Coordinates of C-alpha atoms in Angstrom, one line a residue:
X15 CA -200.1 -85.1 203.5
X16 CA -199.9 -81.3 203.7
X17 CA -196.2 -81.7 204.4
X18 CA -195.7 -83.7 201.1
X19 CA -197.7 -81.1 199.2
X20 CA -195.7 -78.3 200.7
X21 CA -192.4 -80.0 199.9
X22 CA -193.4 -80.6 196.3
X23 CA -194.3 -77.0 195.8
X24 CA -190.9 -76.0 197.3
X25 CA -189.1 -78.3 194.9
X26 CA -190.9 -77.0 191.8
X27 CA -190.8 -73.4 193.0
X28 CA -187.1 -73.5 193.8
X29 CA -186.3 -75.3 190.6
X30 CA -186.9 -72.0 188.8
X31 CA -183.7 -70.7 190.4
X32 CA -181.6 -73.6 189.0
X33 CA -183.3 -73.2 185.6
X34 CA -182.4 -69.5 185.5
X35 CA -178.8 -70.1 186.7
X36 CA -178.3 -72.9 184.2
X37 CA -178.8 -70.4 181.4
X38 CA -175.4 -68.9 182.4
X39 CA -173.5 -72.1 181.9
X40 CA -175.4 -74.1 179.3
X41 CA -177.2 -73.3 176.0
X42 CA -180.8 -73.1 177.4
X43 CA -182.4 -75.8 175.3
X44 CA -179.5 -78.1 175.8
X45 CA -179.9 -77.8 179.5
X46 CA -183.5 -78.8 179.3
X47 CA -182.5 -81.7 177.1
X48 CA -179.9 -82.8 179.8
X49 CA -182.5 -82.4 182.5
X50 CA -185.2 -84.5 180.9
X51 CA -182.9 -87.1 179.6
X52 CA -181.7 -87.7 183.1
X53 CA -185.2 -87.7 184.4
X54 CA -186.3 -90.1 181.7
X55 CA -183.5 -92.5 182.7
X56 CA -184.6 -92.4 186.3
X57 CA -188.2 -93.1 185.3
X58 CA -187.1 -95.9 183.0
X59 CA -185.3 -97.5 185.9
X60 CA -188.5 -97.1 188.0
X61 CA -190.6 -98.7 185.3
X62 CA -188.2 -101.7 185.1
X63 CA -188.2 -102.1 188.8
X64 CA -192.0 -102.0 188.9
X65 CA -192.3 -104.1 185.7
X66 CA -194.4 -101.5 183.9
X67 CA -195.3 -102.9 180.4
X68 CA -194.4 -101.2 177.2
X69 CA -197.1 -98.9 175.8
X70 CA -199.6 -100.1 173.2
X71 CA -199.0 -98.7 169.7
X72 CA -202.4 -96.9 169.7
X73 CA -201.4 -95.0 172.8
X74 CA -197.8 -94.4 171.9
X75 CA -198.7 -91.8 169.2
X76 CA -200.5 -89.7 171.9
X77 CA -197.6 -90.2 174.3
X78 CA -195.2 -88.8 171.7
X79 CA -197.5 -85.9 170.8
X80 CA -197.8 -85.0 174.5
X81 CA -194.1 -85.3 174.9
X82 CA -193.6 -82.8 172.1
X83 CA -196.1 -80.4 173.6
X84 CA -195.5 -80.6 177.3
X85 CA -191.9 -81.6 177.5
X86 CA -190.2 -80.5 174.3
X87 CA -191.9 -77.2 173.4
X88 CA -193.1 -76.4 176.9
X89 CA -189.5 -76.4 178.3
X90 CA -188.0 -75.0 175.2
X91 CA -190.2 -72.0 175.5
X92 CA -189.4 -71.7 179.2
X93 CA -185.7 -71.9 178.9
X94 CA -185.6 -69.4 176.0
X95 CA -187.9 -67.0 178.0
X96 CA -185.6 -67.1 181.0
X97 CA -182.8 -65.5 178.9
X98 CA -184.7 -62.2 179.0
X99 CA -187.3 -62.6 181.8
X100 CA -187.1 -63.1 185.5
X101 CA -187.7 -66.5 186.9
X102 CA -190.6 -65.2 188.9
X103 CA -192.5 -63.6 186.0
X104 CA -191.8 -66.6 183.7
X105 CA -193.2 -69.0 186.3
X106 CA -196.3 -67.0 186.7
X107 CA -197.0 -66.8 183.0
X108 CA -196.3 -70.5 182.6
X109 CA -198.7 -71.3 185.5
X110 CA -201.5 -69.5 183.6
X111 CA -202.2 -72.9 182.1
X112 CA -205.5 -73.5 183.9
X113 CA -207.0 -70.4 182.3
X114 CA -206.3 -71.7 178.8
X115 CA -207.3 -75.2 179.7
X116 CA -210.7 -73.9 180.9
X117 CA -211.3 -72.2 177.6
X118 CA -210.4 -75.3 175.7
X119 CA -212.5 -77.5 177.9
X120 CA -215.5 -75.4 177.3
X121 CA -215.5 -76.4 173.6
X122 CA -213.9 -79.9 173.6
X123 CA -214.7 -81.6 177.0
X124 CA -218.3 -82.6 177.7
X125 CA -219.6 -81.5 181.0
X126 CA -217.0 -78.7 181.5
X127 CA -218.9 -75.7 180.3
X128 CA -217.9 -72.2 181.5
X129 CA -219.7 -71.0 184.6
X130 CA -219.8 -67.5 186.0
X131 CA -217.0 -68.3 188.5
X132 CA -214.8 -69.6 185.7
X133 CA -215.5 -66.7 183.4
X134 CA -214.7 -64.2 186.1
X135 CA -211.4 -66.1 186.7
X136 CA -210.5 -65.9 183.1
X137 CA -211.2 -62.2 182.9
X138 CA -209.2 -61.5 186.0
X139 CA -206.3 -63.8 185.1
X140 CA -206.0 -62.4 181.6
X141 CA -206.0 -58.9 182.9
X142 CA -203.2 -59.9 185.2
X143 CA -201.2 -61.2 182.3
X144 CA -201.5 -57.9 180.5
X145 CA -200.5 -56.0 183.6
X146 CA -197.5 -58.2 184.3
X147 CA -196.5 -58.2 180.6
X148 CA -196.8 -54.4 180.3
X149 CA -194.4 -53.9 183.2
X150 CA -191.8 -55.9 181.3
X151 CA -192.8 -55.1 177.8
X152 CA -189.8 -53.1 176.6
X153 CA -187.4 -55.2 174.6
X154 CA -188.9 -58.5 175.8
X155 CA -191.9 -59.1 173.6
X156 CA -190.7 -62.4 172.1
X157 CA -189.8 -63.8 175.5
X158 CA -193.1 -62.8 177.0
X159 CA -195.0 -64.4 174.2
X160 CA -192.9 -67.5 174.5
X161 CA -193.6 -67.7 178.2
X162 CA -197.4 -67.4 177.6
X163 CA -197.2 -70.0 174.8
X164 CA -195.6 -72.5 177.2
X165 CA -198.8 -72.3 179.3
X166 CA -200.9 -72.8 176.1
X167 CA -198.9 -75.8 175.1
X168 CA -199.2 -77.3 178.6
X169 CA -203.0 -76.8 178.5
X170 CA -203.3 -78.4 175.0
X171 CA -201.3 -81.5 176.2
X172 CA -203.5 -81.7 179.2
X173 CA -206.6 -81.6 177.0
X174 CA -205.2 -84.6 175.0
X175 CA -204.6 -86.5 178.2
X176 CA -208.2 -85.9 179.2
X177 CA -209.7 -86.9 175.9
X178 CA -207.3 -89.7 174.8
X179 CA -205.3 -91.1 177.7
X180 CA -207.6 -91.4 180.7
X181 CA -207.2 -95.2 180.6
X182 CA -203.4 -95.2 180.6
X183 CA -200.9 -95.9 183.4
X184 CA -199.6 -92.4 184.3
X185 CA -196.1 -93.7 185.2
X186 CA -195.9 -95.4 181.8
X187 CA -197.3 -92.3 180.1
X188 CA -194.9 -89.8 181.8
X189 CA -191.9 -92.0 181.1
X190 CA -192.5 -92.2 177.4
X191 CA -193.6 -88.6 176.9
X192 CA -190.4 -87.6 178.8
X193 CA -188.2 -89.8 176.5
X194 CA -189.9 -88.2 173.5
X195 CA -189.5 -84.7 174.8
X196 CA -185.9 -85.1 175.9
X197 CA -185.0 -86.4 172.4
X198 CA -186.7 -83.5 170.8
X199 CA -184.9 -81.0 173.0
X200 CA -181.5 -82.5 172.3
X201 CA -182.2 -82.6 168.6
X202 CA -183.3 -78.9 168.5
X203 CA -180.2 -77.9 170.4
X204 CA -177.9 -79.8 168.0
X205 CA -179.6 -78.2 165.0
X206 CA -180.2 -74.6 166.1
X207 CA -178.2 -73.7 169.3
X208 CA -174.8 -72.3 169.5
X209 CA -172.5 -72.0 172.5
X210 CA -170.7 -74.4 174.8
X211 CA -171.5 -76.2 178.0
X212 CA -169.3 -75.1 180.9
X213 CA -169.3 -78.1 183.2
X214 CA -168.3 -77.9 186.8
X215 CA -169.6 -78.8 190.2
X216 CA -172.4 -76.3 190.2
X217 CA -173.5 -76.9 186.6
X218 CA -173.7 -80.6 187.5
X219 CA -175.8 -79.7 190.5
X220 CA -178.2 -77.8 188.3
X221 CA -178.7 -80.8 186.0
X222 CA -178.9 -83.3 188.8
X223 CA -181.4 -81.3 190.8
X224 CA -183.6 -80.4 187.9
X225 CA -183.5 -83.9 186.4
X226 CA -183.6 -86.2 189.4
X227 CA -185.4 -84.0 192.0
X228 CA -187.3 -81.5 189.9
X229 CA -188.5 -84.1 187.3
X230 CA -188.3 -87.8 188.3
X231 CA -188.6 -87.6 192.1
X232 CA -191.2 -84.8 191.9
X233 CA -193.4 -87.0 189.7
X234 CA -193.2 -89.9 192.1
X235 CA -194.2 -87.5 194.9
X236 CA -197.1 -86.1 192.9
X237 CA -198.4 -89.6 192.1
X238 CA -198.4 -90.4 195.8
X239 CA -200.2 -87.2 196.6
X240 CA -202.8 -87.8 194.0
X241 CA -203.4 -91.3 195.4
X242 CA -204.2 -89.9 198.8
X243 CA -205.8 -86.4 198.2
X244 CA -208.6 -85.4 195.9
X245 CA -207.4 -84.0 192.6
X246 CA -209.0 -80.6 193.1
X247 CA -207.2 -79.9 196.5
X248 CA -203.9 -81.2 195.0
X249 CA -204.2 -79.0 191.9
X250 CA -205.1 -75.9 193.8
X251 CA -202.1 -76.4 196.1
X252 CA -199.8 -76.0 193.0
X253 CA -200.7 -72.4 192.8
X254 CA -198.0 -72.0 195.5
X255 CA -195.3 -72.9 192.9
X256 CA -195.2 -69.6 191.0
X257 CA -195.4 -67.7 194.4
X258 CA -192.4 -69.6 195.6
X259 CA -190.7 -69.1 192.3
X260 CA -191.1 -65.3 192.7
X261 CA -189.8 -65.4 196.3
X262 CA -186.8 -67.5 195.4
X263 CA -186.0 -65.3 192.5
X264 CA -185.9 -62.3 194.8
X265 CA -184.0 -64.1 197.6
X266 CA -181.4 -66.1 195.6
X267 CA -181.1 -64.2 192.2
X268 CA -181.6 -60.7 193.6
X269 CA -184.4 -60.1 191.1
X270 CA -186.5 -56.9 191.5
X271 CA -190.2 -57.1 192.2
X272 CA -192.0 -53.9 191.3
X273 CA -195.5 -52.9 192.4
X274 CA -197.0 -53.3 188.9
X275 CA -195.5 -56.7 188.4
X276 CA -196.7 -57.8 191.9
X277 CA -200.2 -56.6 191.1
X278 CA -200.2 -58.5 187.8
X279 CA -199.0 -61.6 189.5
X280 CA -201.7 -61.3 192.1
X281 CA -204.4 -61.0 189.5
X282 CA -203.1 -64.0 187.6
X283 CA -203.1 -66.1 190.8
X284 CA -206.5 -64.9 191.7
X285 CA -207.8 -65.8 188.3
X286 CA -206.3 -69.3 188.4
X287 CA -207.8 -69.8 191.9
X288 CA -211.3 -68.8 190.7
X289 CA -211.0 -71.1 187.7
X290 CA -209.7 -74.1 189.6
X291 CA -211.4 -73.5 193.0
X292 CA -214.1 -76.0 194.0
X293 CA -217.5 -74.3 194.0
X294 CA -220.8 -75.7 195.1
X295 CA -221.7 -76.4 191.5
X296 CA -218.4 -78.5 191.4
X297 CA -215.4 -77.8 189.3
X298 CA -214.0 -81.2 189.8
X299 CA -213.5 -82.1 186.0
X300 CA -211.3 -79.0 185.4
X301 CA -209.3 -79.6 188.6
X302 CA -208.6 -83.1 187.6
X303 CA -207.6 -82.0 184.1
X304 CA -205.2 -79.4 185.5
X305 CA -203.6 -82.0 187.7
X306 CA -202.3 -84.2 185.0
X307 CA -199.7 -82.0 183.2
X308 CA -198.2 -81.0 186.5
X309 CA -196.9 -84.5 186.6
X310 CA -194.3 -83.5 184.0
X311 CA -193.1 -80.0 185.2
X312 CA -191.1 -78.0 187.4

């Protein structure tokens, strides 16, 4: 099972390279729309093959809201951030999601009150955000705020899943929220984006990998892992994704990695580990909450 977890982290970590490269040949939000439209088509085919029923109307409104938050806005913010930020830094700021989720859960999820370990993790992780952001602050303030807001949007969608959709089939949920998000991304691009798509072999590879492997296939793998491994272990394993994103950015995109940025990244990851780590008191509810949105991202 560790092999499957490692492969999933490699897919999602390496996908940041394709997302960054795609910004050079596609309008950024349009690429995200292509990616999730393709992923949604693949998941629709899986649903038809598995005879997954259509969602109930009372659930559909929550599916659509989560699609806006964690597919449309989440990826819109990421793609726009990648225009001015490195893939490594953007991935780390995005994966700050558990910090925000823990704060939200303290107020809105029964039984998930802040403990000392969680509070320490939030303080350390937030400090890491400021350190990493300070190292790249000049001329990139909107991009930095967008990257952080993607994590906030992800956390809010996860909170809704915990409160409203715990009874739902996750394949059904992910398919319909991805359809909603893809439609929103394509609509936003048509209304507000300028520029042209430059299709070719490599641009097609970017869309295919991000849509089929980084979205649809990764979700199937994640579902299999969750069925075999406790949610807390699986969730903690995802902390490798931004690390792999940073390494891939350095190796394949020739991005620089300064000492200050590295220190900030380390603090963010340490904070997330403290928040999501399983203590003797038991942090299982938060770990389970953090696992759900990962089903939609790379």
